[in-house]
mmCIF file of C-alpha atoms and ligand atoms in Angstrom:
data_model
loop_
_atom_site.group_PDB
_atom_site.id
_atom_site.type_symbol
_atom_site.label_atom_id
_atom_site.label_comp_id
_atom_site.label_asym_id
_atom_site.label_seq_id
_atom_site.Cartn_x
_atom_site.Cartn_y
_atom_site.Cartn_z
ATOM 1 C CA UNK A 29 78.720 101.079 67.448
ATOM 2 C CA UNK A 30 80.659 100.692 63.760
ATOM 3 C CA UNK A 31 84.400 100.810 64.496
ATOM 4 C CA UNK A 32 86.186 103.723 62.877
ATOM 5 C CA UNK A 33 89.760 102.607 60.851
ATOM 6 C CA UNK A 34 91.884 105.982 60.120
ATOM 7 C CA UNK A 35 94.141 105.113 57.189
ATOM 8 C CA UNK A 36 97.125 107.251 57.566
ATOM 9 C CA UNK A 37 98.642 107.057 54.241
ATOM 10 C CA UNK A 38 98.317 110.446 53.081
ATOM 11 C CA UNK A 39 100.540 111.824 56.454
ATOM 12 C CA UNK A 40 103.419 109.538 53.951
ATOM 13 C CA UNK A 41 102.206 110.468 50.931
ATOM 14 C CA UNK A 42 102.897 114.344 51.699
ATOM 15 C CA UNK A 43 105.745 113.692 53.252
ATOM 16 C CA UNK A 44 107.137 111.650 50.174
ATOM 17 C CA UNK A 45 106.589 114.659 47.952
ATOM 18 C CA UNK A 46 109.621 116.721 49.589
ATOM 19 C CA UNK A 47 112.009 113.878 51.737
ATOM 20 C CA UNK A 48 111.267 110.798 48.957
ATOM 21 C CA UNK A 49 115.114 110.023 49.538
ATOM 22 C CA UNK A 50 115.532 109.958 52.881
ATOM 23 C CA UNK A 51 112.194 109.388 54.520
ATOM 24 C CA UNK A 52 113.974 108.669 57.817
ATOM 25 C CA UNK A 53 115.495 112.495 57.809
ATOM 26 C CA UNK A 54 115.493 114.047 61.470
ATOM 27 C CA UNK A 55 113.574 117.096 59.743
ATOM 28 C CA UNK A 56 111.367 115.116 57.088
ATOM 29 C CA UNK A 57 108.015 115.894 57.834
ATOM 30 C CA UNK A 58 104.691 114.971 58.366
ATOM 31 C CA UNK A 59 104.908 111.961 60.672
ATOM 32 C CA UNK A 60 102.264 109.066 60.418
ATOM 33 C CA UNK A 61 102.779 107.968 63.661
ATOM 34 C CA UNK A 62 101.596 111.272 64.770
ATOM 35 C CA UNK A 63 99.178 111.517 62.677
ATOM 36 C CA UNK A 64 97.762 107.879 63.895
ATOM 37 C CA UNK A 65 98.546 108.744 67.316
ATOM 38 C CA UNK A 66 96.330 111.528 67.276
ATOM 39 C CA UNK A 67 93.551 110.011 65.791
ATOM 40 C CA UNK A 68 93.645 107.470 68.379
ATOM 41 C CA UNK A 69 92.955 110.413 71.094
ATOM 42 C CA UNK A 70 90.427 111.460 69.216
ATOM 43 C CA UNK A 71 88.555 108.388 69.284
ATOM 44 C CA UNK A 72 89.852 106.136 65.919
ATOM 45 C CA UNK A 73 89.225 102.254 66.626
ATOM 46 C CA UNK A 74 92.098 101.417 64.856
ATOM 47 C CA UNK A 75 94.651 103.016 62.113
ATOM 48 C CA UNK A 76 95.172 101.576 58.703
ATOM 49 C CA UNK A 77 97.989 101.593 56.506
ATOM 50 C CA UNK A 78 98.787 100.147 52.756
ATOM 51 C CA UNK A 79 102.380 99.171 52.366
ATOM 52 C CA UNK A 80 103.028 98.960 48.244
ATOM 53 C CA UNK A 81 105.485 96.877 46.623
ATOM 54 C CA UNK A 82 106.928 100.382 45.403
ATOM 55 C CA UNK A 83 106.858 101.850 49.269
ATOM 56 C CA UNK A 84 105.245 105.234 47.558
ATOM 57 C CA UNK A 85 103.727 106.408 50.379
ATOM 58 C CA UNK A 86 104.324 103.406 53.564
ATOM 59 C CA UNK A 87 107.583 102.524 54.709
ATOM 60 C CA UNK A 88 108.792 99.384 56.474
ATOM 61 C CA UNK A 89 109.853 101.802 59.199
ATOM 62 C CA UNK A 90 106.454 103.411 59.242
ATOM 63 C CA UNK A 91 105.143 100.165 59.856
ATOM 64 C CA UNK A 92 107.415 99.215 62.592
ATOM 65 C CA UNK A 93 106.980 102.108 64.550
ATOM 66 C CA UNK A 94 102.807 101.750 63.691
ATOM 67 C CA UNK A 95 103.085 98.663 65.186
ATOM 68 C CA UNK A 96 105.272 99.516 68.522
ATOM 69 C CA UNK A 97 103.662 102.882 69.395
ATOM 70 C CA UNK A 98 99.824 102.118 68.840
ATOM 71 C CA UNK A 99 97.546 101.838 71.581
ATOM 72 C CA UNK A 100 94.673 100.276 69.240
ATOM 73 C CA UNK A 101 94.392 97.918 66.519
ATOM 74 C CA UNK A 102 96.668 97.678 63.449
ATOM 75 C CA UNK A 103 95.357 96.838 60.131
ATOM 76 C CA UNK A 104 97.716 96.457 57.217
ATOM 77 C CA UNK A 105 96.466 96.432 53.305
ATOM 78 C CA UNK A 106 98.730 94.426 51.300
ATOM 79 C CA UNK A 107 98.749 92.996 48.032
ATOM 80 C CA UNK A 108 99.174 89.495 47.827
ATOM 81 C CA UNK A 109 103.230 88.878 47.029
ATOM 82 C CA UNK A 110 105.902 86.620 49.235
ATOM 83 C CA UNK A 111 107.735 89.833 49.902
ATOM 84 C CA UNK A 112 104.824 91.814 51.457
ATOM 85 C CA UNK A 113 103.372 88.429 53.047
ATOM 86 C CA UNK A 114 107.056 87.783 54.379
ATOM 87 C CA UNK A 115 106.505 91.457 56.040
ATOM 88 C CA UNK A 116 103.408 91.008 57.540
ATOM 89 C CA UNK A 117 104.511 87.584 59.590
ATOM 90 C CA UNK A 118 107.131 89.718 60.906
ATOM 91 C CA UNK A 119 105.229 92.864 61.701
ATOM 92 C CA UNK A 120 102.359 90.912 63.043
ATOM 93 C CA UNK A 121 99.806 93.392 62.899
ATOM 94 C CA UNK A 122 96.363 92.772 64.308
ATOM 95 C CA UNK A 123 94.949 92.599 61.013
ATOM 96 C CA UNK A 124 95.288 92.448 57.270
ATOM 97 C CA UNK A 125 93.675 93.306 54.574
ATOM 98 C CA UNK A 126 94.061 91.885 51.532
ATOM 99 C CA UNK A 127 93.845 93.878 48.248
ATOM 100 C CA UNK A 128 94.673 94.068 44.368
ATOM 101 C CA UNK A 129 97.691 96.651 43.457
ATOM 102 C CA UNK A 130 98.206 97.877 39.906
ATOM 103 C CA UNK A 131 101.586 99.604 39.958
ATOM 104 C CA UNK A 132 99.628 102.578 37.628
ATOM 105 C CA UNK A 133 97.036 103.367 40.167
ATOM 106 C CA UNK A 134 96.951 106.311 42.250
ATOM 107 C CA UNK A 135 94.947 104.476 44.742
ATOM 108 C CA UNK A 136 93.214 101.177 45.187
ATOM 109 C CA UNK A 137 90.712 100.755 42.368
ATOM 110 C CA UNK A 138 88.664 97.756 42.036
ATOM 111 C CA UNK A 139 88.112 94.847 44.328
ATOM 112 C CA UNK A 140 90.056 92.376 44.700
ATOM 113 C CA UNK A 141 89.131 89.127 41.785
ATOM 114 C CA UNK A 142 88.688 86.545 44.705
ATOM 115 C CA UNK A 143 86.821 83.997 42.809
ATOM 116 C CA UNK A 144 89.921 83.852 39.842
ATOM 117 C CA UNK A 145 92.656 83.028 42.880
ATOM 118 C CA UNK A 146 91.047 81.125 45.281
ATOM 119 C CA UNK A 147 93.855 78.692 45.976
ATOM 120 C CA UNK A 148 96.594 81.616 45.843
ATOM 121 C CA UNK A 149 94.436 83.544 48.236
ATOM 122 C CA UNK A 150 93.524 80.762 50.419
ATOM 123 C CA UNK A 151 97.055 79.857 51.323
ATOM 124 C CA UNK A 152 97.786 84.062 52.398
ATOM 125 C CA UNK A 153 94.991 83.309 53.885
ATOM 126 C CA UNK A 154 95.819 80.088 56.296
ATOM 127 C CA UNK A 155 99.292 81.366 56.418
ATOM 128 C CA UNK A 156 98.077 84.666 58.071
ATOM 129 C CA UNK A 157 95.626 82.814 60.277
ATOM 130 C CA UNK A 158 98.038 80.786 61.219
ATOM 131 C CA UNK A 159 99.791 83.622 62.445
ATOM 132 C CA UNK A 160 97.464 85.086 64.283
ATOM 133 C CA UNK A 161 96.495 87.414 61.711
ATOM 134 C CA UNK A 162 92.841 88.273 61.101
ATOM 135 C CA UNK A 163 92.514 88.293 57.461
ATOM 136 C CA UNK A 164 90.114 90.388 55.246
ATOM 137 C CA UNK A 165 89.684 90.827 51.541
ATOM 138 C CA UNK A 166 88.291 93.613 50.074
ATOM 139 C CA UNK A 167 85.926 92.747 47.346
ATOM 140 C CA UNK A 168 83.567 94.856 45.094
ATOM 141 C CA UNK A 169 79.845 94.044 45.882
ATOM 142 C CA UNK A 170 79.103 91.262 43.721
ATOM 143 C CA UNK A 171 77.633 87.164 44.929
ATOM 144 C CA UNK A 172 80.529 85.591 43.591
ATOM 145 C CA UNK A 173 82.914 87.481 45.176
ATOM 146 C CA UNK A 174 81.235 86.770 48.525
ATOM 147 C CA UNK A 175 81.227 83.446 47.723
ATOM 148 C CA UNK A 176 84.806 83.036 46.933
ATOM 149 C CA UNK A 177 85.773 85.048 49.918
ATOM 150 C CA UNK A 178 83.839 82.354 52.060
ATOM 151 C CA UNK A 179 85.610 79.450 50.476
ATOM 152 C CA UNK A 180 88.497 81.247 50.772
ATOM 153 C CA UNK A 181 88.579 81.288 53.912
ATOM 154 C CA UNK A 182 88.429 84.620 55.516
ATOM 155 C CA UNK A 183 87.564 85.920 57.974
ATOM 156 C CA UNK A 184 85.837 89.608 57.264
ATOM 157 C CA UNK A 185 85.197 91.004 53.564
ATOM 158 C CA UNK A 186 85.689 94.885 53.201
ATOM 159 C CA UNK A 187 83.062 95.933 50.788
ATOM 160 C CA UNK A 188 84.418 98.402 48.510
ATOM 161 C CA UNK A 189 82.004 101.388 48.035
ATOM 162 C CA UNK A 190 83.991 103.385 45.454
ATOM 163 C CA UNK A 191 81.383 102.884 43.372
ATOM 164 C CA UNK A 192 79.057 104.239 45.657
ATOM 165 C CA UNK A 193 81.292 106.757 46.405
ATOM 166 C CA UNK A 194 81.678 107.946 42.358
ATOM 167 C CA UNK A 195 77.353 107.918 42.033
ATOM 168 C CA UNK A 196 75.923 111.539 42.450
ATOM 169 C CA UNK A 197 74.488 111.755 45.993
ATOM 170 C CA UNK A 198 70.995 110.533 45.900
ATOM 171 C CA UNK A 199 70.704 109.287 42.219
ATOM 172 C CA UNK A 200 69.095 105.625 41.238
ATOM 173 C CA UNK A 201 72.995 104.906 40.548
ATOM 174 C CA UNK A 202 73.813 105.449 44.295
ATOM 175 C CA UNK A 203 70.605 104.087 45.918
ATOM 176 C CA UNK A 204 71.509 100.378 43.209
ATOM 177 C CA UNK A 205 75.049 100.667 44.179
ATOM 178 C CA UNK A 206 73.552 100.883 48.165
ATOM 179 C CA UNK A 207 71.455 97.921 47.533
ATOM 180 C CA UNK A 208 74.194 96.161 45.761
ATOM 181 C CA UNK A 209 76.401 96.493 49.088
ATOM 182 C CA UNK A 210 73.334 95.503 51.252
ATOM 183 C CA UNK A 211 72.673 92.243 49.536
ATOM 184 C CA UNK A 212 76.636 91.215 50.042
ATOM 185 C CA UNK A 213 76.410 92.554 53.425
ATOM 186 C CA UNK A 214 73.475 90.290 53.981
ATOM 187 C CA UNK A 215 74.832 87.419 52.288
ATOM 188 C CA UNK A 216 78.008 87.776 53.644
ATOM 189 C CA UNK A 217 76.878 87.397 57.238
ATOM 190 C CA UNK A 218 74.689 84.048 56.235
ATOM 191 C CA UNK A 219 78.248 82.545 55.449
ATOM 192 C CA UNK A 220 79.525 83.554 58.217
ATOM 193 C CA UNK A 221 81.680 86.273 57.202
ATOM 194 C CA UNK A 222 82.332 89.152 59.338
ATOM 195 C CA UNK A 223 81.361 92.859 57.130
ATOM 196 C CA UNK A 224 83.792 96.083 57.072
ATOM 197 C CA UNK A 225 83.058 98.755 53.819
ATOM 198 C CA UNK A 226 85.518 101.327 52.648
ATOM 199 C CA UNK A 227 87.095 103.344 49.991
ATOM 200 C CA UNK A 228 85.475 107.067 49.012
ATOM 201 C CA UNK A 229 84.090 107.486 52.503
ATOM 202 C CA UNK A 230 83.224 111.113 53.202
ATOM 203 C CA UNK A 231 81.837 113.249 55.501
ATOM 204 C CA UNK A 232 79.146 113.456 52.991
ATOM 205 C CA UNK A 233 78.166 109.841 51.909
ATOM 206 C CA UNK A 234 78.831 108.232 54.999
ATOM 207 C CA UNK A 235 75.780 107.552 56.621
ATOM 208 C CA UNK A 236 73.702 105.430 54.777
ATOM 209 C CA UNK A 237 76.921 103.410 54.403
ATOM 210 C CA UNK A 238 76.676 103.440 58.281
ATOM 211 C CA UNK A 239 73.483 101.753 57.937
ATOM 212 C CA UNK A 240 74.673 98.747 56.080
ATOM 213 C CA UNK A 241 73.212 95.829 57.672
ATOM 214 C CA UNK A 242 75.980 93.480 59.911
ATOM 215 C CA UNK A 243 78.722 96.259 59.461
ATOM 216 C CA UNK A 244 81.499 96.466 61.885
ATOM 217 C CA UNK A 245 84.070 98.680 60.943
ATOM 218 C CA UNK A 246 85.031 101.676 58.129
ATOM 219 C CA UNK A 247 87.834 102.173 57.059
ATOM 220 C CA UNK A 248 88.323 106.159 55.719
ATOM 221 C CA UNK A 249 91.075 107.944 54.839
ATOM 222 C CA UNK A 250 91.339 110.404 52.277
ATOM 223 C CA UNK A 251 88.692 112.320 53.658
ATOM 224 C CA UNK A 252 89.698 112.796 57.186
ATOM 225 C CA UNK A 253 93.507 114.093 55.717
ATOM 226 C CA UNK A 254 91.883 115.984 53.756
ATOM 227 C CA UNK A 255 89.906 117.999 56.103
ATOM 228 C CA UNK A 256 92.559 117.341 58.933
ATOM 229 C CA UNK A 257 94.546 120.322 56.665
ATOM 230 C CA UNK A 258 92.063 122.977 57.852
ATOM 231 C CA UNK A 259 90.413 121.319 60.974
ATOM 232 C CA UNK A 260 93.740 119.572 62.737
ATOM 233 C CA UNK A 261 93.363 115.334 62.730
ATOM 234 C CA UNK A 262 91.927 115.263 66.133
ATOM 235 C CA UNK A 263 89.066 117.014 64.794
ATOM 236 C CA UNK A 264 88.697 115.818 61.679
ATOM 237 C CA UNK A 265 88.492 112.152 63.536
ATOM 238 C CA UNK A 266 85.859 113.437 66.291
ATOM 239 C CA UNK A 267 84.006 115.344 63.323
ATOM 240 C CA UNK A 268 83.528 111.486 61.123
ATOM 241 C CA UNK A 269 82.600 110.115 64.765
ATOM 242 C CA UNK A 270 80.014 112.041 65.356
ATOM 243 C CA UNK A 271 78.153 110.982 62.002
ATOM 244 C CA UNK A 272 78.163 107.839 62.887
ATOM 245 C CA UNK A 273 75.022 106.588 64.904
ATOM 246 C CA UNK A 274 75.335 105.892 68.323
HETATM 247 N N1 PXP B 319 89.912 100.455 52.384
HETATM 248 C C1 PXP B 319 90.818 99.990 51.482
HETATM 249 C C2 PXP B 319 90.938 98.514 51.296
HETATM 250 C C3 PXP B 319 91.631 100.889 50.749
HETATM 251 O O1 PXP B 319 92.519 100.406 49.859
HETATM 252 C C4 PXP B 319 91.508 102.266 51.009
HETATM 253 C C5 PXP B 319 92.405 103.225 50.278
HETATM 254 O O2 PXP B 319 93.718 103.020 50.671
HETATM 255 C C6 PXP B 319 90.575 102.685 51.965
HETATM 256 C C7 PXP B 319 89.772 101.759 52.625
HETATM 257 C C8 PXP B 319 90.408 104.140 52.302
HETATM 258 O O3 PXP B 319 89.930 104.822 51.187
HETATM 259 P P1 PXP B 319 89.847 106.408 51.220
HETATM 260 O O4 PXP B 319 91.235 106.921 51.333
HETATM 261 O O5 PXP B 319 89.186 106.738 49.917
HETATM 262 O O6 PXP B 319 89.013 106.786 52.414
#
């Protein structure tokens, strides 16, 4: 069964908005580890979380109590700078994820351009490995990018399916974007790379993404927040789960 990874930025994000200068206030509210907490009862394989150079949403002291409180598996998306790779060695989470970050974006855009910083990338990569890190990149669908993740070294790719995502449901654009993240699925697993997707996930789009040949886990967050304000998190968790063939 494909692993579900709640990314629980959004619980910081909100929270931002009002206690941005004291994030660490005894009444600053909502609380990721809650949030991640609950999605764990609710079934979640694993809870994501982006820390940015600019901590906009993420801080180190989400992390750290991420990492202490858990019961499942931490994944941490990271741009590839000392400072964040300095954080990572110390936080040890179970995973990371490797991806670009444009201080402009709102969220992560594109994939990350694996094949123009091999070496720079392949040295996170060891370092993290070395570490005891599983290491992913997320790429956009394309050969060379598959290819460069192999030689980098990795261990998983995370397909990006924003593009996907953006197509109108059903159109040729969705069903080439589809085969586009079939053929690096495919190709992906005949280098021995391990296959998670993510980005745009909804409750929606996600099944044919579900179908993806040699895919392991999704990561999904906007989504779930987003309907976790009406339904509660628990059930916005159990609610993705249950789209997801058994
Ligand atoms: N995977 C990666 C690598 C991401 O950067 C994000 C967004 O933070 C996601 C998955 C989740 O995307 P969404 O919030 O659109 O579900």
């Amino acid at each position: 069964m494909i692993r579900l990874g709640v990314n629980v930025d959004h619980a910081a994000t909100l929270r931002q908005a009002r206690y941005r200068e004291n994030p660490e206030a005894f009444n600053a509210e909502p609380a990721p580890i809650a949030f991640a907490l609950d999605a764990e009862c609710a079934g979640a394989a694993g809870i994501t979380a982006h820390l940015r150079a600019d901590r906009r949403h993420m801080q180190d002291s989400d992390l750290e109590k991420l990492r202490a409180q858990i019961r499942t598996r931490l994944n941490l998306e990271m741009g590839n700078t000392p400072e964040i790779l300095n954080f990572a060695l110390h936080l040890k989470p179970d995973a990371v994820c490797l991806v670009p970050e444009n201080r402009e974006e709102v969220t992560t855009e594109g994939g990350l351009d694996c094949a123009g910083q091999i070496d720079d990338l392949a040295l996170s990569v060891h370092i993290l490995k070395e570490a005891g890190v599983c290491v992913s990149l997320f790429i956009d669908p394309e050969e060379t990018q598959v290819h460069a993740a192999s030689a980098i070294g990795a261990d998983f790719i995370e397909l990006h399916t924003g593009a996907y995502a953006n197509a109108l449901p059903s159109s040729t654009q969705a069903s080439e974007e589809l085969q586009r993240l079939e053929a690096s699925a495919r190709l992906a697993f005949s280098l021995g790379l391990r296959v998670n997707a993510g980005h745009g996930l909804n409750y929606q789009n996600v099944l044919p993404i579900c179908r993806l040949p040699h895919l392991e886990e999704l990561n999904i967050g906007h989504s779930i927040v987003s309907r976790a304000l009406s339904t509660g998190i628990k059930q916005a968790v159990k609610e993705m789960l249950a789209l997801f063939p058994q």
